[in-house]
Coordinates of N, CA, C and O in Angstrom, one line a residue:
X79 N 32.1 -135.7 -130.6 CA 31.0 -135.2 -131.3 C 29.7 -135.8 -131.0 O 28.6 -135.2 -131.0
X80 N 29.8 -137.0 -130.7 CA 28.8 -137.9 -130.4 C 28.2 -137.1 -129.1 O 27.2 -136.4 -129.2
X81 N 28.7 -137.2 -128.2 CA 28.0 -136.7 -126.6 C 27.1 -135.3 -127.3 O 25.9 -135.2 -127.1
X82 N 27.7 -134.3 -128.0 CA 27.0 -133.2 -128.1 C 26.0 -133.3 -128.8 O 25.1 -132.5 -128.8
X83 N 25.8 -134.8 -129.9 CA 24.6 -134.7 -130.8 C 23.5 -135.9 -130.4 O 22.4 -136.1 -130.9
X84 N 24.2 -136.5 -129.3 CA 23.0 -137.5 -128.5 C 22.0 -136.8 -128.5 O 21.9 -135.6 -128.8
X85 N 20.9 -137.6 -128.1 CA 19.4 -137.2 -127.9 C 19.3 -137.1 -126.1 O 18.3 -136.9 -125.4
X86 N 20.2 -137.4 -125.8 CA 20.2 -137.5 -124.3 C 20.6 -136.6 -123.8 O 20.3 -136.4 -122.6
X87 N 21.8 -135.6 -124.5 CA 22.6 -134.8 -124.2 C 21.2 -133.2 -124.2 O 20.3 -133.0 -124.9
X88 N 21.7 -132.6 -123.1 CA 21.3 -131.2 -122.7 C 22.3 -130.0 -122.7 O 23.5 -130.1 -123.0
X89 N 21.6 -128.9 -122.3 CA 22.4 -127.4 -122.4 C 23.3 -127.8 -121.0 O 24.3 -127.2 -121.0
X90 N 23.2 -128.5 -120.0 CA 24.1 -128.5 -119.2 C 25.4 -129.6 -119.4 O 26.5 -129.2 -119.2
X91 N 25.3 -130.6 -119.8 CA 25.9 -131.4 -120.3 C 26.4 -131.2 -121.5 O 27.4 -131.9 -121.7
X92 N 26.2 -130.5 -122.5 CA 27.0 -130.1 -123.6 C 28.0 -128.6 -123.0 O 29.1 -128.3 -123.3
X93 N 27.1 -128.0 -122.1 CA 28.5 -126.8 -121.3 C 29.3 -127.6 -121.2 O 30.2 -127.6 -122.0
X94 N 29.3 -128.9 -119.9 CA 30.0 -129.5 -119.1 C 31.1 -130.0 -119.8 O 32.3 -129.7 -119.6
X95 N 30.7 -130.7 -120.7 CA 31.9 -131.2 -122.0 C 32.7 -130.1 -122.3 O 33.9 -130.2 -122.3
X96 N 32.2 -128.7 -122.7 CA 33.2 -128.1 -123.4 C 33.8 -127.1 -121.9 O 34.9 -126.5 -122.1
X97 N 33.1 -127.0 -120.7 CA 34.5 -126.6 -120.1 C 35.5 -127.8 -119.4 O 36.5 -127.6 -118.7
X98 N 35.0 -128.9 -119.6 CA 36.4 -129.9 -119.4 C 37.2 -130.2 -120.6 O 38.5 -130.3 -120.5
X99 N 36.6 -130.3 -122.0 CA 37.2 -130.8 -122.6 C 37.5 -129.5 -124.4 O 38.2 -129.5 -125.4
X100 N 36.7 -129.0 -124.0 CA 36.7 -127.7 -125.2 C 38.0 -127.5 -125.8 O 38.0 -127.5 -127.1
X101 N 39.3 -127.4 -125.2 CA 40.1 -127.2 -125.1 C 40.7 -128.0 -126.5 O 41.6 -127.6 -127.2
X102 N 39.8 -129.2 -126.7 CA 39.9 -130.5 -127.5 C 39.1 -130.3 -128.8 O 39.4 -130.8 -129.9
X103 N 38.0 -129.5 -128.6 CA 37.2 -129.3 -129.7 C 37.9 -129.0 -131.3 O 38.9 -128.3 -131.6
X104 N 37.1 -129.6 -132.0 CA 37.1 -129.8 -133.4 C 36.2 -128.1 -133.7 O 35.3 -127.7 -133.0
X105 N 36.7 -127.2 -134.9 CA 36.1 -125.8 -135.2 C 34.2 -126.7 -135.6 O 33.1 -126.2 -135.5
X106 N 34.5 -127.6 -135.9 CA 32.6 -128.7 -135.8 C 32.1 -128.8 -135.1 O 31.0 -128.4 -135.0
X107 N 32.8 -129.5 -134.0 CA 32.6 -129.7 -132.5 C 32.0 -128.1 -131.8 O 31.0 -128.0 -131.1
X108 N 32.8 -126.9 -132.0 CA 32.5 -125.8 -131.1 C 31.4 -125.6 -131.8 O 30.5 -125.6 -131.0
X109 N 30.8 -125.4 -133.2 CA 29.6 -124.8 -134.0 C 28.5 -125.6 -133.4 O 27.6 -125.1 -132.9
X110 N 28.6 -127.0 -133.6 CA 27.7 -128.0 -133.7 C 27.1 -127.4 -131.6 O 26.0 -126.9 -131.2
X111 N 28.2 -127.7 -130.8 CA 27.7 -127.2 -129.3 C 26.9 -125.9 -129.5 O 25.7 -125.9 -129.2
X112 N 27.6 -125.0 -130.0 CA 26.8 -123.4 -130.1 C 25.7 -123.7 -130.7 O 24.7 -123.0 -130.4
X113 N 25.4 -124.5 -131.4 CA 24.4 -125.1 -132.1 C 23.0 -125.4 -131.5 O 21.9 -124.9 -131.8
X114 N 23.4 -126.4 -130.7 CA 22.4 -127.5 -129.7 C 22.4 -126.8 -128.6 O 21.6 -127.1 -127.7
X115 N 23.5 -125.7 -128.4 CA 22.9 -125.0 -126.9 C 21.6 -124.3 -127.1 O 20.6 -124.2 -126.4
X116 N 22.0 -123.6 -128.3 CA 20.9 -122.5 -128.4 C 19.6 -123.0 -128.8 O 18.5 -122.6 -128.5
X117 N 20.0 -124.1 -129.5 CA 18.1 -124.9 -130.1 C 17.4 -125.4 -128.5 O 16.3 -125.1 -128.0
X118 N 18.6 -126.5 -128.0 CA 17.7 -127.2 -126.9 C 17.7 -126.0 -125.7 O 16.7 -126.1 -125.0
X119 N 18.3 -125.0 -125.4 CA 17.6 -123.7 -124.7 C 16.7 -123.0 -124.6 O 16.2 -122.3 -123.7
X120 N 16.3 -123.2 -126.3 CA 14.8 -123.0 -126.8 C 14.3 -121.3 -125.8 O 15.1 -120.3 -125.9
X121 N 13.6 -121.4 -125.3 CA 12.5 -120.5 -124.4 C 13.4 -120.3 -123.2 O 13.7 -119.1 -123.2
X122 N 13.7 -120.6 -122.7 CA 15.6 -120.5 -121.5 C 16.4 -119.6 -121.8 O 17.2 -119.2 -121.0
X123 N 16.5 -119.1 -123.5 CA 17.5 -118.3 -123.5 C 18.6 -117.5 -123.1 O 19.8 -117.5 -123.1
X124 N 17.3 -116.6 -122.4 CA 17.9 -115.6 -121.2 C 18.7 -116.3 -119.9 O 19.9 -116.0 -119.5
X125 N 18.1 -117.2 -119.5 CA 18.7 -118.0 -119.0 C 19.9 -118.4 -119.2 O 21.0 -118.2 -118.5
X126 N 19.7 -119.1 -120.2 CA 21.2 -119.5 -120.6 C 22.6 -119.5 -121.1 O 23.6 -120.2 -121.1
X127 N 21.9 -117.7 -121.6 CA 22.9 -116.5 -121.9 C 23.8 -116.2 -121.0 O 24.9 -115.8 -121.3
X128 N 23.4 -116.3 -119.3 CA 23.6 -115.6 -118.6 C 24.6 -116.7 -118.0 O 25.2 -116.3 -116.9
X129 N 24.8 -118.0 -118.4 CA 25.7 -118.9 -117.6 C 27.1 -118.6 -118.5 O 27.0 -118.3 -119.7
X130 N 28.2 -118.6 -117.6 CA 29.6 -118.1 -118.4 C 29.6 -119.0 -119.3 O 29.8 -118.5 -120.4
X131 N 29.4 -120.4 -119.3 CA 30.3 -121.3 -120.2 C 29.9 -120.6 -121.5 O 30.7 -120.1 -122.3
X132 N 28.7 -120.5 -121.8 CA 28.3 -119.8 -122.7 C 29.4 -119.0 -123.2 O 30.3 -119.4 -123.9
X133 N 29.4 -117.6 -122.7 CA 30.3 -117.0 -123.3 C 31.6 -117.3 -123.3 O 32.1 -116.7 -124.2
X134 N 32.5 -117.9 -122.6 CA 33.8 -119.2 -123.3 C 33.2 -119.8 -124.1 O 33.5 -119.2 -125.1
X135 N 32.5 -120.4 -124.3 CA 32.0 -121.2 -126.1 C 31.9 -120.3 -126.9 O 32.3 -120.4 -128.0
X136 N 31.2 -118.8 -126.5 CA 31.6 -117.6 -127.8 C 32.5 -117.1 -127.9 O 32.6 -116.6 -129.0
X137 N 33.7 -117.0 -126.9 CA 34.8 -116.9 -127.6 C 35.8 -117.6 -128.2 O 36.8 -117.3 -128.9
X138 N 35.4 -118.9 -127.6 CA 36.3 -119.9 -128.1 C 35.7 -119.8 -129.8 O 36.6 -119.7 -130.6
X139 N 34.5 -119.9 -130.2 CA 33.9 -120.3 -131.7 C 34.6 -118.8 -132.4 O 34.9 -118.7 -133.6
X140 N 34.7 -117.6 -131.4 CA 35.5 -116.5 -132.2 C 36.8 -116.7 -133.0 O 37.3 -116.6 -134.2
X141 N 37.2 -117.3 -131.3 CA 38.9 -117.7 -132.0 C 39.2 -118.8 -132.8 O 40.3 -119.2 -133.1
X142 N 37.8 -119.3 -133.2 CA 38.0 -120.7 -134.6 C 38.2 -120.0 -135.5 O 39.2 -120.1 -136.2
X143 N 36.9 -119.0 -135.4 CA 35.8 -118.6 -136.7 C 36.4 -118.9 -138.2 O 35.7 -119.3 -139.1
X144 N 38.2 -118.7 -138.5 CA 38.6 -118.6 -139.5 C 38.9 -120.2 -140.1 O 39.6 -120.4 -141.1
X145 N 38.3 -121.3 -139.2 CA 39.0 -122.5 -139.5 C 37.2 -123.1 -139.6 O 37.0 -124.3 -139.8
X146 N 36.2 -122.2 -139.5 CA 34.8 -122.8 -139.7 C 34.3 -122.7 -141.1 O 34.4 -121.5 -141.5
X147 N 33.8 -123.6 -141.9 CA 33.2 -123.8 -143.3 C 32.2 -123.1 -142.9 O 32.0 -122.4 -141.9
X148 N 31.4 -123.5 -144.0 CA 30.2 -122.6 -144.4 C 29.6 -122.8 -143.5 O 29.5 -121.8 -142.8
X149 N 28.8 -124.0 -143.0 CA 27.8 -124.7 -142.3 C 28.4 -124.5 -141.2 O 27.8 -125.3 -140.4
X150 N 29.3 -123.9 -140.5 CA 29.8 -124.1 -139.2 C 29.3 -122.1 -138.7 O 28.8 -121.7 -137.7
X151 N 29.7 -121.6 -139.8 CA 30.0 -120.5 -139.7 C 27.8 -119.6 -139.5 O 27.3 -118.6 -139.1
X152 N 27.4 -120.7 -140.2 CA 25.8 -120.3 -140.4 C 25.1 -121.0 -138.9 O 24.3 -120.4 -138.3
X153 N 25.5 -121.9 -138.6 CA 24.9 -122.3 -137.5 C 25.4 -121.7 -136.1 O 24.7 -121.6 -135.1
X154 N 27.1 -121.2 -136.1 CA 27.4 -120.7 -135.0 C 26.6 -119.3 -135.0 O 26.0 -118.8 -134.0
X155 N 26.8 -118.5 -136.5 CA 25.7 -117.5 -136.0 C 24.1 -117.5 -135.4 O 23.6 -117.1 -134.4
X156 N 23.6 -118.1 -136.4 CA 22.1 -118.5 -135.7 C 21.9 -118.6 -134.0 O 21.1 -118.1 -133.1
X157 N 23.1 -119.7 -133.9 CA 23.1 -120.0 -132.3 C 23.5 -119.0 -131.1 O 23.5 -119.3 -129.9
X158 N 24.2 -117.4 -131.8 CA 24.2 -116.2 -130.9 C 24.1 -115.1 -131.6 O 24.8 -114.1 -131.4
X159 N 22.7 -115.2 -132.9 CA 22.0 -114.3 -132.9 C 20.8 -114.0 -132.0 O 20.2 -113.0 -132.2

């Protein structure tokens, strides 16, 4: 959880973690990523929409979705609205 909420951590480095290790992710872990992808992509969006891992992290946060609390469940939307 740490690496994805560092201040050092970026959209490529928060990918990078969850296509090696996603697999591992906490239903927190996948929200909190979908999270920080979409904030620190800021104006990149389009951009960043368009890299797969992205969408592996939207389906992976799909196939949580039922194991996400409230706050998981508001932030993963925000982050692919």
């Amino acid at each position: 959880g740490k690496q994805i909420t560092s201040r050092d951590a970026t959209v490529d480095t928060i990918l990078a973690l969850f296509a090696t290790e996603g697999g591992r992710f906490s239903a927190r872990n996948l929200a909190t990523a979908a999270h920080r992808v979409a904030k620190l992509g800021g104006r990149r969006r389009d951009l960043v929409c368009r890299d797969p891992r992205v969408r592996e992290l939207g389906s992976a946060c799909l196939r949580r979705a039922t194991d996400f609390n409230a706050q998981d469940l508001t932030n993963t939307a925000w982050a692919f609205a």
